[in-house]
Every structure is written in structure tokens, then in C-alpha cells.
Amino acid sequence: MQESTTAGELIAQLKPRKNQLDEHGLLRYGKMLIDGEWVGAASGETFESVYPGTGEVIANVASGGKEDVDRAVAAARRAFEEGEYKKMNGADRGKLLWKIADLMEANIEELAELETIDNGKPLVESLRVDLPQSIACFRYYAGWAGKTTGETIEPHARVNAFAYTLREPIGVCGQIIPWNFPIQMATWKIAPAIACGNTVVIKPAEQTPLSILRLGELMLEAGMPKGVVNIVTGLGETAGAALVDHPGVDKIAFTGSVEVGKLIMRNAAGTLKKVTLELGGKSPNIVFADSNLELAAKVALAGIFFNQGQMCTAGSRILIEASARDQFMEVLAGRAAKMTVGDPLDPKTRMGSLVSEEQMNRVLGYIDKGKEEGARLVAGGNRVGGSGYFVTPTVFDGVNNDMAIAREEIFGPVASVITFNDADEALRIANDSAYGLASAVWTNDLKKALTFARGIKAGTVWINTYNMTDNALPFGGYKDSGFGRELGAAALETYTQTKTVYVDLN
Ligand code: NAI
Ligand code: MG
């Protein structure tokens, strides 16, 4: 493969842009946002942010700890209880969200660049997918601000009262997000929280803090009062854990691994926080022989290889009906073998780098495991490039649903293909998983498709497509994939609480 742009070249490219670099010649994202101010960690500690395309350090980021979280939570509490934000009505908050979206749009190229050099995903994807969807998300929730209202309810028996409910914000929301879609995950959490009148302390993943810090600047520029959104950069075990333990935080919204999700739920019990969890998946993508096989294969490739496979919804288990297997595999494996990985910053690149060395090694470990378990490697399976964390698009055929590569979330460009004989068997295999985030079925038989949609235990079902999402539609998991829904009106439920008011009419 062609070698990636180096960090030095990258920084040289960015240099003309004012205020991009710090005194060490690295990107200037060493401070976090607390109470409307940019501050270093109380401990003075920092951690390195690495460009995955080359493995070079591009920024030293503040490593927030308990003291910083305390300050951020206090600021969020003040903003929630008193001051400018409290006086803002729904229309004001809607305007603020819309203004943030406008400023993101005006700075879309810079944000997309930051997203790519932080995460390793192709620049084209940051620019055409991640950023536009994030901007649209702020606008979607701008429309909801002030519209989360209660109801009047007729008492059912004995009571003679006029009764109604108020839908009120929850308070201070702690939000812990992952590295796979940094700005999108930040948006999915911040926008509904503000629409409902909450305040936020958000902790980005340690691998990808940059675009969110830039978003913080834009939020201030948009006129967001101080303390409404605080960004504490830091490690999970320190900053993340402190947020979960903090008695002043009313709710934790988390996206990440099942392991940390379980830990968060356990730790949040101490202070009885509300918790919503969006954890991973091992989503089945089921292809029946009567479907458009060529299209199904092409979309299945995008379903597993988009974002280098680092997607909670990745279609990582591809189930193909036995009678169509050869025809389908020819397209799937053939095209996978032709896909190339390359410099994330090259506008022609469609597949970039994994996020970190750790994640790359994890993925390569699963590829070895797949071979050991007896699955047949039909495409990819190796690291490429001397520096950077690039793994070729990998396809295993002849996978059995008991194998680790069919049961565990790999979170990388590895597809496991399983063959089935009939619809009952397909549904049984699909549901034989600890996870239940997403699923897809390809068939031209309406009855088969709708029966599958009822039978599958997953939060999303796609019929003859994959990875469709829309800001208006709820997103979340069944089983170990978590609970609570993000996006749509569903997210508003998780950022409000209901108060009941009785007026005696006797
Ligand atoms: P992770 O679950 O450790 O990290 C996600 C977020 O949680 C980060 O912000 C991290 O700092 C924070 N965190 C970690 N430990 C914490 C703790 N004790 N208390 C509070 N916050 C904590 O995920 P990681 O280690 O980056 O990736 C490991 C695997 O997790 C991946 O290979 C993938 O299978 C899965 N994953 C799933 C994601 C999804 O979208 N559902 C996103 C990221 C990872
Ligand atoms: Mg972890």
C-alpha cells in the first residue's frame, strides 16, 4: 500500500490555519472545557493522542481525574439550577442547537480532518457521512426543544381531581462515549440532553478527543452559556469512573463495550443513577436465495467493512442460504479481495486505519483464532503497511456459530460467513447470540421478511438493506447490546422524568 501522510506533513498542511498548533508544534488540544473555560487537568497530567495512519503523536491531551470531574459536575449543576440557561425557554434552546449546527457546517472540513486524524477513518467518510449526520442530529433536536410536554389525565376512579403531568429534565447528565464515531456519538448524546433542558459532562474516548474539543469551541461561539456542556478528557478508569461514581450526576449515558457497560451499571447503583447503555453487537445479516444476490453481497461488504468494521451495528455474521452460497461468495470474497486500504487523508481512500495498535492487535488475534477454529480464510487476513494500523478486509467462510469469531464482537474488518438451509434454521442461528443490536434479512418474499422481523431479537431490523439510520428513528439494543434508546423521540424519554400534579376539585 501507499504510505500514509506523516504527522509532520499533516501538521505542515494545517499550519496555515490560525491557532492550530501549541508551543510544541503539536495540535493545540491540551485543554478541556469546564464551566466555559479551557483548563488543563488539576494534576497537570496529559496523555498522548496518536494519528493511527502512522502511529505518530499529534497532541498532548489533558488527563482529567476526580478533581476535574468534581469541578465539571459542580459547573453543570450551577448551570442547571440557576443562571442564564435556566432562563432559556424551548425556543432559545432550539436556536442554540441550530446555531451549533450552522457553525459545524461552516467548519465542516476542519472537523472532518480532526475526526480522521484522530480515528483513522477515511476523510471522505468523515466529510460525507459523520459530519453531515451529526449536523442533522443537532437540527433534528433543535426542533424538539421545548416540545417535551406532559399530558392531562382523567382520574380513573374515586378521585375528584384535575390531574396533569410535567415532563422535566433529569439534571446533570454524564455521557461516556467511544472512539468509533466520536463526533456522532457526542452529538447523539448532547443534542437530546440540551433539547430537554439538561446539562452535560461528557467524556470522550481517550483515543479520539480532538473533534469534540473543537465542537466545544463552536458551542461556546454559538452562545452556549457556561457549564451547560463540559468536556472532560481523560482515561476510562479515572475520569470515566469518577463520573459514574459522582453523587452529583443524575444520569449516565454510555456507549462502548459490554464489559465496561456492566461495570458502569454496577457502580452507578451506589448513587442510584439512571443508566442507558448502548453496547456492541454480533449482528446477523441473512441472505435468502430468492434475493438480489449481487446487491446483497455488495451491501453486506459495506455492512461489515464501513468504518473498518469498527461499528456496533457491523453485519459481522453473514448467513447465506446453502443453495445460493457459491454464487454469493463469488461476489463477496471476490470484491473483498479487491478492496484496498490506504492513507486515510487521501480523498480516494475508502478504507483507512483501525483506531489504535491495541485494536489492531485485538483484530489480528481474532483472525488467528478463526484459522485455529477451522474457518476458511477466503479474503484478507493480514496487516499491511509498515506504520499505522491497517488490516485488510477479511472474510471467513465455513464458519460455525459456536466459533469465537461468530460469538464475540471483533470490532474490525472481519466477516464470518455461516451457511443455513431454511428460514427456521436462519432465525435460530441469528438469535443464538448474547447480543441483539441489529439484524438484516434479504428476500423478495414479503411473508418471510416480516416473519423474520417479528422473530429476531434485535433493536433494529433492515429488510433488503443494511446500516440505514435516521435521526428520527430509535436506536438501541436487546439482550447484552444494552437498553434505552437513542435518537428520535425515544431519546427524549431517557432525558426527561415525569412529575404528576393533582388539583383537588372537592
Ligand atoms: P471501552 O468500553 O473500554 O471504552 C468506551 C468508553 O468507556 C471510553 O470513553 C472509555 O474511556 C470509557 N471507559 C472505559 N473504562 C471505563 C470505566 N471503568 N468507567 C467509566 N468509563 C470507562 O471500549 P474499548 O476498550 O475502547 O474497546 C474494546 C471493545 O469494546 C471493542 O473492541 C469493541 O468490541 C467494544 N466497543 C463497542 C463500542 C460500541 O459502539 N458499542 C464502541 C467501542 C468499543
Ligand atoms: Mg476498554
Coordinates of C-alpha atoms and ligand atoms in Angstrom, one line a residue:
M1 CA 0.0 0.0 0.0
Q2 CA 0.9 3.6 -0.4
E3 CA 2.4 5.0 2.9
S4 CA 0.3 7.5 4.8
T5 CA 0.8 11.2 5.1
T6 CA 3.1 11.6 8.1
A7 CA 2.1 13.6 11.1
G8 CA 4.8 16.1 10.2
E9 CA 3.3 16.6 6.7
L10 CA -0.1 16.8 8.2
I11 CA 0.9 19.5 10.7
A12 CA 2.6 21.4 7.9
Q13 CA -0.7 21.3 6.0
L14 CA -2.6 22.5 9.0
K15 CA -0.1 25.2 9.9
P16 CA -1.6 28.0 7.7
R17 CA -4.8 27.6 9.7
K18 CA -4.6 30.0 12.6
N19 CA -4.2 28.8 16.2
Q20 CA -3.8 25.2 15.2
L21 CA -0.6 24.4 17.0
D22 CA 0.6 24.5 20.6
E23 CA 4.1 25.6 21.8
H24 CA 5.5 22.1 21.0
G25 CA 4.3 22.2 17.4
L26 CA 1.5 19.7 18.1
L27 CA -2.2 20.2 17.7
R28 CA -3.5 22.6 20.3
Y29 CA -6.0 20.4 22.1
G30 CA -4.3 20.2 25.5
K31 CA -7.2 21.7 27.5
M32 CA -10.6 20.7 28.4
L33 CA -13.8 22.6 28.7
I34 CA -15.1 23.2 32.3
D35 CA -17.6 26.0 33.2
G36 CA -17.0 27.8 29.9
E37 CA -13.2 27.9 30.4
W38 CA -10.4 26.0 28.8
V39 CA -8.3 24.4 31.5
G40 CA -5.6 21.8 32.0
A41 CA -6.1 18.8 34.3
A42 CA -5.8 19.7 38.0
S43 CA -2.9 17.2 38.2
G44 CA -1.2 18.8 35.3
E45 CA -1.1 15.3 33.6
T46 CA -1.6 14.7 29.9
F47 CA -1.8 11.7 27.6
E48 CA -0.8 11.4 24.0
S49 CA -3.2 11.4 21.1
V50 CA -1.9 9.3 18.2
Y51 CA -2.6 9.5 14.5
P52 CA -3.5 5.9 13.6
G53 CA -2.4 6.3 10.0
T54 CA 1.3 6.5 11.1
G55 CA 1.3 5.9 14.8
E56 CA 2.8 9.3 15.5
V57 CA 1.8 11.6 18.4
I58 CA -0.2 14.6 17.2
A59 CA -1.4 16.1 20.5
N60 CA -1.0 16.0 24.3
V61 CA -4.4 16.0 25.8
A62 CA -5.3 16.9 29.4
S63 CA -5.8 13.8 31.5
G64 CA -8.7 14.7 33.7
G65 CA -9.3 13.0 37.0
K66 CA -11.6 13.1 40.0
E67 CA -10.9 16.7 40.9
D68 CA -11.7 17.8 37.3
V69 CA -14.8 15.8 37.2
D70 CA -15.9 17.4 40.5
R71 CA -15.4 20.8 39.1
A72 CA -17.2 20.0 35.9
V73 CA -20.2 18.4 37.7
A74 CA -20.4 21.5 40.0
A75 CA -20.4 23.7 37.0
A76 CA -23.1 21.6 35.3
R77 CA -25.2 21.7 38.5
R78 CA -24.9 25.5 38.7
A79 CA -25.9 25.9 35.1
F80 CA -28.9 23.6 35.6
E81 CA -30.2 25.2 38.8
E82 CA -29.5 28.9 38.2
G83 CA -28.3 31.5 35.7
E84 CA -28.7 32.1 32.1
Y85 CA -29.5 28.6 30.9
K86 CA -32.3 28.1 33.4
K87 CA -34.0 31.2 32.0
M88 CA -33.8 30.0 28.4
N89 CA -37.1 28.6 27.0
G90 CA -37.5 25.9 24.5
A91 CA -37.3 28.3 21.6
D92 CA -34.0 29.7 22.9
R93 CA -32.5 26.2 23.3
G94 CA -33.7 25.3 19.8
K95 CA -32.0 28.3 18.4
L96 CA -28.8 27.4 20.3
L97 CA -28.8 23.9 18.9
W98 CA -29.5 25.2 15.4
K99 CA -26.7 27.7 15.7
I100 CA -24.3 24.9 16.8
A101 CA -25.3 23.0 13.6
D102 CA -24.7 26.1 11.5
L103 CA -21.2 26.6 12.9
M104 CA -20.4 22.9 12.4
E105 CA -21.4 23.3 8.8
A106 CA -19.2 26.4 8.4
N107 CA -16.3 24.4 9.8
I108 CA -17.1 21.1 8.3
E109 CA -13.7 20.5 6.7
E110 CA -11.7 21.2 9.8
L111 CA -13.9 19.0 11.9
A112 CA -13.7 16.2 9.3
E113 CA -9.9 16.4 9.2
L114 CA -9.7 16.2 13.0
E115 CA -12.1 13.3 13.0
T116 CA -9.9 11.4 10.5
I117 CA -6.5 12.1 12.1
D118 CA -8.0 11.1 15.5
N119 CA -9.7 7.9 14.4
G120 CA -8.0 6.8 11.1
K121 CA -11.3 6.7 9.1
P122 CA -11.2 7.9 5.5
L123 CA -11.5 11.7 5.2
V124 CA -14.3 11.2 2.6
E125 CA -16.4 9.4 5.2
S126 CA -15.8 12.0 7.9
L127 CA -16.8 14.7 5.5
R128 CA -19.7 13.0 3.7
V129 CA -21.2 10.8 6.5
D130 CA -20.1 11.5 10.1
L131 CA -20.3 15.3 9.9
P132 CA -23.5 15.7 7.9
Q133 CA -25.3 13.2 10.1
S134 CA -24.1 15.0 13.3
I135 CA -25.2 18.4 11.9
A136 CA -28.6 16.9 11.0
C137 CA -28.9 15.5 14.5
F138 CA -28.4 18.9 16.1
R139 CA -31.1 20.3 13.8
Y140 CA -33.4 17.4 14.5
Y141 CA -33.3 18.0 18.2
A142 CA -33.4 21.8 17.7
G143 CA -37.0 21.1 16.6
W144 CA -37.8 19.1 19.7
A145 CA -36.6 21.7 22.2
G146 CA -39.5 22.8 24.4
K147 CA -41.8 20.3 22.9
T148 CA -41.3 17.6 25.5
T149 CA -44.6 18.3 27.3
G150 CA -46.8 16.4 29.8
E151 CA -50.4 15.4 29.5
T152 CA -53.7 16.0 31.3
I153 CA -55.1 12.7 32.5
E154 CA -58.6 11.9 33.7
P155 CA -58.5 10.2 37.1
H156 CA -59.9 6.7 36.7
A157 CA -61.8 6.1 40.0
R158 CA -62.7 7.7 43.4
V159 CA -60.5 10.7 42.9
N160 CA -62.2 14.0 42.0
A161 CA -59.2 16.0 40.7
F162 CA -57.8 17.8 37.8
A163 CA -54.5 16.0 37.2
Y164 CA -51.7 16.5 34.8
T165 CA -48.1 15.6 34.3
L166 CA -45.0 17.7 33.7
R167 CA -42.1 16.3 31.7
E168 CA -38.9 17.7 33.3
P169 CA -35.3 17.4 32.6
I170 CA -33.3 15.0 34.7
G171 CA -30.5 17.3 35.6
V172 CA -26.7 16.7 35.2
C173 CA -26.1 14.0 32.6
G174 CA -22.8 12.2 32.5
Q175 CA -22.0 10.9 29.0
I176 CA -19.3 8.5 28.2
I177 CA -18.6 7.8 24.5
P178 CA -16.4 5.6 22.3
W179 CA -13.9 6.2 19.6
N180 CA -15.5 4.7 16.6
F181 CA -17.8 7.6 15.7
P182 CA -16.5 10.3 18.0
I183 CA -18.4 13.3 16.8
Q184 CA -21.6 11.4 16.0
M185 CA -21.7 9.8 19.4
A186 CA -21.1 13.2 21.1
T187 CA -24.0 14.6 19.0
W188 CA -26.4 11.8 19.7
K189 CA -25.9 12.4 23.4
I190 CA -25.5 16.2 23.7
A191 CA -28.3 17.3 21.4
P192 CA -31.3 15.5 23.1
A193 CA -29.9 16.3 26.5
I194 CA -29.9 20.1 25.8
A195 CA -33.2 19.9 23.9
C196 CA -34.8 18.7 27.1
G197 CA -33.0 21.3 29.3
N198 CA -30.4 19.1 31.0
T199 CA -26.7 20.0 31.4
V200 CA -23.9 17.7 30.4
V201 CA -20.4 16.4 31.4
I202 CA -19.1 14.4 28.5
K203 CA -16.0 12.2 28.5
P204 CA -14.7 11.4 25.0
A205 CA -12.8 8.2 24.4
E206 CA -9.1 8.6 25.2
Q207 CA -8.3 7.6 21.6
T208 CA -10.4 10.4 20.0
P209 CA -10.9 13.6 21.9
L210 CA -10.0 16.2 19.3
S211 CA -13.1 16.8 17.2
I212 CA -15.2 17.0 20.4
L213 CA -12.9 19.6 21.8
R214 CA -13.3 21.6 18.6
L215 CA -17.0 21.1 18.9
G216 CA -16.8 22.6 22.4
E217 CA -15.2 25.8 21.0
L218 CA -18.0 26.0 18.4
M219 CA -20.7 25.5 21.1
L220 CA -19.2 28.5 23.1
E221 CA -19.1 30.5 19.9
A222 CA -22.8 29.6 19.3
G223 CA -23.6 31.3 22.7
M224 CA -24.0 28.3 24.9
P225 CA -24.0 29.5 28.5
K226 CA -21.1 28.3 30.6
G227 CA -21.4 25.0 32.4
V228 CA -24.1 23.6 30.1
V229 CA -21.7 21.3 28.3
N230 CA -18.5 20.4 30.0
I231 CA -15.9 18.2 28.2
V232 CA -13.6 16.3 30.5
T233 CA -10.9 14.4 28.5
G234 CA -9.2 11.5 30.3
L235 CA -9.0 7.8 30.7
G236 CA -11.9 5.5 31.4
E237 CA -10.6 4.1 34.7
T238 CA -10.1 7.6 36.1
A239 CA -12.2 10.3 34.5
G240 CA -14.9 7.9 33.3
A241 CA -15.1 6.1 36.7
A242 CA -15.2 9.4 38.6
L243 CA -18.2 10.5 36.6
V244 CA -20.1 7.2 37.2
D245 CA -19.4 7.4 41.0
H246 CA -20.2 11.1 41.4
P247 CA -23.3 11.7 43.6
G248 CA -24.0 15.0 41.7
V249 CA -24.6 13.2 38.4
D250 CA -28.2 12.2 37.8
K251 CA -27.8 10.0 34.7
I252 CA -25.1 8.1 32.8
A253 CA -25.5 7.5 29.1
F254 CA -22.8 5.1 27.9
T255 CA -21.8 3.7 24.5
G256 CA -18.9 1.1 24.5
S257 CA -18.0 -2.4 25.4
V258 CA -20.3 -4.9 27.3
E259 CA -17.6 -5.3 29.9
V260 CA -17.5 -1.6 30.8
G261 CA -21.3 -1.3 30.4
K262 CA -21.7 -3.9 33.1
L263 CA -19.2 -2.2 35.3
I264 CA -20.9 1.1 34.9
M265 CA -24.3 -0.4 35.8
R266 CA -22.8 -1.9 39.0
N267 CA -21.0 1.3 40.0
A268 CA -24.0 3.5 39.2
A269 CA -26.1 1.5 41.7
G270 CA -24.2 3.2 44.6
T271 CA -25.8 6.6 43.8
L272 CA -28.8 5.1 42.0
K273 CA -28.3 6.9 38.8
K274 CA -30.4 6.4 35.8
V275 CA -28.4 4.5 33.2
T276 CA -28.7 3.9 29.5
L277 CA -26.3 1.6 27.7
E278 CA -25.6 1.1 24.1
L279 CA -23.2 -1.8 23.9
G280 CA -21.9 -3.8 21.0
G281 CA -23.3 -6.4 18.7
K282 CA -22.7 -9.5 16.6
S283 CA -25.4 -8.7 14.1
P284 CA -26.7 -11.3 11.6
N285 CA -27.1 -10.3 8.0
I286 CA -29.3 -13.1 6.5
V287 CA -29.4 -13.6 2.8
F288 CA -32.0 -15.9 1.2
A289 CA -31.5 -17.5 -2.2
D290 CA -34.6 -15.6 -3.6
S291 CA -33.0 -12.1 -3.0
N292 CA -31.0 -10.0 -5.4
L293 CA -27.7 -11.8 -4.5
E294 CA -25.3 -9.4 -6.2
L295 CA -26.8 -6.4 -4.4
A296 CA -27.0 -8.3 -1.1
A297 CA -23.3 -9.2 -1.4
K298 CA -22.3 -5.6 -2.2
V299 CA -24.3 -4.2 0.7
A300 CA -23.0 -6.9 3.0
L301 CA -19.5 -5.7 2.3
A302 CA -20.4 -2.2 3.3
G303 CA -22.3 -3.6 6.3
I304 CA -19.1 -5.1 7.7
F305 CA -16.3 -3.0 6.2
F306 CA -17.6 0.5 6.6
N307 CA -15.5 2.3 9.3
Q308 CA -13.0 -0.5 9.1
G309 CA -15.6 -2.7 10.7
Q310 CA -15.5 -0.7 13.9
M311 CA -19.2 -0.4 14.2
C312 CA -21.6 -1.5 16.9
T313 CA -24.0 -2.5 14.2
A314 CA -21.4 -4.2 12.0
G315 CA -23.0 -7.1 10.0
S316 CA -20.3 -9.4 11.2
R317 CA -22.3 -12.7 10.9
I318 CA -23.3 -13.2 7.3
L319 CA -25.8 -16.0 6.9
I320 CA -26.3 -17.3 3.4
E321 CA -28.8 -19.9 2.2
A322 CA -27.0 -23.1 1.1
S323 CA -28.4 -23.1 -2.4
A324 CA -27.1 -19.6 -3.2
R325 CA -23.8 -19.9 -1.3
D326 CA -21.4 -20.3 -4.3
Q327 CA -22.9 -17.6 -6.3
F328 CA -23.0 -15.2 -3.3
M329 CA -19.5 -16.0 -2.1
E330 CA -18.0 -15.4 -5.6
V331 CA -19.1 -11.7 -5.3
L332 CA -18.5 -11.3 -1.6
A333 CA -15.0 -12.8 -1.5
G334 CA -14.1 -11.5 -4.9
R335 CA -14.9 -8.0 -4.1
A336 CA -13.4 -8.1 -0.6
A337 CA -10.1 -9.3 -2.0
K338 CA -10.1 -6.3 -4.4
M339 CA -10.8 -3.7 -1.7
T340 CA -7.7 -1.7 -0.8
V341 CA -6.8 0.1 2.4
G342 CA -4.9 3.4 2.2
D343 CA -3.9 6.8 3.5
P344 CA -7.0 8.0 5.5
L345 CA -6.3 11.6 4.3
D346 CA -6.2 10.6 0.6
P347 CA -9.6 11.6 -0.9
K348 CA -9.6 8.4 -2.9
T349 CA -9.3 6.1 0.1
R350 CA -12.4 4.1 1.1
M351 CA -10.9 2.1 3.9
G352 CA -8.5 3.6 6.4
S353 CA -6.7 2.6 9.6
L354 CA -8.0 0.9 12.7
V355 CA -8.1 3.3 15.7
S356 CA -5.1 2.0 17.6
E357 CA -2.4 -0.5 17.9
E358 CA -4.3 -2.2 20.7
Q359 CA -7.4 -2.6 18.5
M360 CA -5.4 -3.8 15.5
N361 CA -3.8 -6.5 17.7
R362 CA -7.1 -7.5 19.0
V363 CA -8.5 -7.9 15.5
L364 CA -5.4 -9.8 14.3
G365 CA -5.8 -12.1 17.4
Y366 CA -9.3 -12.9 16.2
I367 CA -8.1 -13.7 12.7
D368 CA -5.6 -16.2 14.2
K369 CA -8.4 -17.7 16.3
G370 CA -10.7 -18.1 13.3
K371 CA -7.9 -20.0 11.4
E372 CA -7.3 -22.2 14.5
E373 CA -11.0 -22.9 14.9
G374 CA -11.0 -24.3 11.3
A375 CA -12.9 -21.5 9.5
R376 CA -11.7 -21.0 5.9
L377 CA -10.0 -17.7 5.1
V378 CA -11.1 -16.5 1.7
A379 CA -10.0 -12.9 1.7
G380 CA -7.6 -10.6 3.6
G381 CA -6.4 -11.7 7.0
N382 CA -3.3 -9.6 7.4
R383 CA -1.8 -6.3 8.5
V384 CA -0.4 -4.0 5.7
G385 CA 1.9 -1.0 5.7
G386 CA 4.9 -0.5 7.9
S387 CA 3.4 2.1 10.2
G388 CA -0.2 2.7 11.0
Y389 CA -2.8 0.2 12.0
F390 CA -4.1 -1.2 8.7
V391 CA -5.8 -4.6 8.3
T392 CA -7.1 -5.9 5.0
P393 CA -10.8 -6.7 4.6
T394 CA -11.1 -10.2 5.9
V395 CA -13.7 -12.9 5.0
F396 CA -14.0 -16.3 6.7
D397 CA -16.2 -18.9 5.0
G398 CA -17.4 -22.2 6.6
V399 CA -18.0 -20.6 10.0
N400 CA -19.9 -22.4 12.6
N401 CA -22.0 -20.3 15.0
D402 CA -20.2 -21.8 18.0
M403 CA -16.8 -20.4 17.0
A404 CA -15.4 -17.3 18.8
I405 CA -15.4 -15.4 15.5
A406 CA -19.2 -15.9 15.4
R407 CA -19.9 -15.2 19.1
E408 CA -17.6 -12.4 20.1
E409 CA -17.6 -8.8 18.9
I410 CA -14.3 -8.3 16.9
F411 CA -14.9 -4.7 16.0
G412 CA -12.8 -4.8 12.9
P413 CA -12.9 -5.7 9.2
V414 CA -13.7 -9.4 9.7
A415 CA -16.8 -11.1 8.2
S416 CA -17.9 -14.6 9.4
V417 CA -20.0 -16.4 6.8
I418 CA -22.3 -19.1 8.0
T419 CA -24.5 -21.3 5.8
F420 CA -28.1 -22.3 6.6
N421 CA -30.7 -24.5 4.9
D422 CA -34.1 -22.9 5.7
A423 CA -35.8 -19.9 7.4
D424 CA -36.2 -21.6 10.7
E425 CA -32.6 -22.5 10.9
A426 CA -31.6 -19.0 9.9
L427 CA -33.7 -17.4 12.7
R428 CA -32.4 -19.9 15.2
I429 CA -28.8 -19.1 14.4
A430 CA -29.5 -15.4 14.2
N431 CA -30.9 -15.4 17.7
D432 CA -28.3 -17.7 19.1
S433 CA -26.1 -14.8 20.3
A434 CA -25.7 -12.9 23.5
Y435 CA -26.1 -9.7 21.5
G436 CA -29.2 -8.2 19.9
L437 CA -28.3 -4.8 18.4
A438 CA -29.1 -5.0 14.7
S439 CA -30.1 -7.5 12.0
A440 CA -30.9 -7.7 8.3
V441 CA -32.8 -10.0 6.0
W442 CA -32.6 -10.2 2.3
T443 CA -35.5 -11.8 0.5
N444 CA -38.2 -10.9 -2.1
D445 CA -40.7 -12.9 -0.1
L446 CA -42.7 -10.4 2.0
K447 CA -44.0 -13.0 4.4
K448 CA -40.6 -14.4 5.0
A449 CA -39.2 -10.9 5.6
L450 CA -41.9 -9.8 8.0
T451 CA -41.9 -13.1 9.9
F452 CA -38.2 -12.7 10.4
A453 CA -38.7 -9.1 11.6
R454 CA -41.0 -10.4 14.3
G455 CA -38.9 -13.3 15.3
I456 CA -35.5 -11.7 15.6
K457 CA -34.4 -10.4 19.0
A458 CA -32.7 -7.2 18.0
G459 CA -33.3 -3.5 18.3
T460 CA -33.1 -2.8 14.5
V461 CA -34.2 -4.9 11.5
W462 CA -33.2 -4.0 8.0
I463 CA -35.1 -5.6 5.1
N464 CA -33.1 -5.6 1.9
T465 CA -30.6 -3.1 3.1
Y466 CA -28.0 -2.6 5.8
N467 CA -26.9 0.2 8.2
M468 CA -29.7 2.6 7.4
T469 CA -30.1 5.1 10.3
D470 CA -32.1 8.3 10.7
N471 CA -32.2 10.8 13.5
A472 CA -35.9 10.4 13.8
L473 CA -35.8 6.7 14.4
P474 CA -35.0 5.0 17.7
F475 CA -31.7 3.1 18.0
G476 CA -30.6 0.6 20.7
G477 CA -30.2 -2.9 21.7
Y478 CA -31.9 -6.1 23.0
K479 CA -30.1 -8.5 25.4
D480 CA -26.4 -7.8 26.0
S481 CA -26.5 -5.0 23.5
G482 CA -27.9 -2.7 26.2
F483 CA -31.1 -0.8 27.0
G484 CA -32.6 2.6 26.5
R485 CA -33.0 4.1 23.0
E486 CA -31.1 6.9 21.4
L487 CA -32.3 9.2 18.5
G488 CA -35.8 10.1 17.7
A489 CA -38.5 10.9 20.3
A490 CA -37.3 7.8 22.1
A491 CA -34.2 9.5 23.4
L492 CA -36.3 12.3 24.9
E493 CA -37.8 9.7 27.2
T494 CA -34.4 9.0 28.6
Y495 CA -33.5 12.6 29.2
T496 CA -36.7 13.6 31.0
Q497 CA -38.7 12.5 34.0
T498 CA -42.4 12.7 34.8
K499 CA -44.0 14.6 37.6
T500 CA -47.7 14.1 38.4
V501 CA -49.8 17.0 39.8
Y502 CA -53.2 16.7 41.4
V503 CA -55.6 19.6 42.0
D504 CA -58.4 18.7 44.4
L505 CA -61.8 19.5 43.0
N506 CA -63.9 18.5 46.0
Ligands
NAI1 P1 -14.5 0.7 26.3 O1 -15.8 0.2 26.6 O2 -13.4 0.4 27.3 O3 -14.5 2.3 26.1 C1 -15.6 3.1 25.8 C2 -15.6 4.3 26.7 O4 -15.7 3.9 28.1 C3 -14.3 5.2 26.6 O5 -14.7 6.6 26.7 C4 -13.6 4.7 27.9 O6 -12.7 5.7 28.3 C5 -14.7 4.5 28.8 N1 -14.4 3.7 30.0 C6 -13.5 2.6 30.0 N2 -13.5 2.1 31.2 C7 -14.3 2.8 32.0 C8 -14.7 2.7 33.4 N3 -14.2 1.8 34.2 N4 -15.6 3.6 33.8 C9 -16.1 4.5 33.0 N5 -15.8 4.7 31.7 C10 -14.9 3.8 31.2 O7 -14.1 0.2 24.9 P2 -12.6 -0.1 24.3 O8 -11.7 -0.6 25.3 O9 -12.2 1.2 23.6 O10 -12.8 -1.2 23.1 C11 -12.9 -2.5 23.4 C12 -14.0 -3.2 22.7 O11 -15.3 -2.7 23.1 C13 -14.0 -3.1 21.2 O12 -13.2 -3.9 20.6 C14 -15.5 -3.3 20.9 O13 -15.7 -4.7 20.8 C15 -16.2 -2.7 22.1 N6 -16.7 -1.4 21.8 C16 -18.0 -1.2 21.4 C17 -18.5 0.0 21.0 C18 -19.9 0.3 20.6 O14 -20.1 1.2 19.8 N7 -20.8 -0.5 21.1 C19 -17.6 1.2 21.0 C20 -16.3 1.0 21.5 C21 -15.9 -0.3 21.8
MG2 MG -11.5 -0.6 27.5

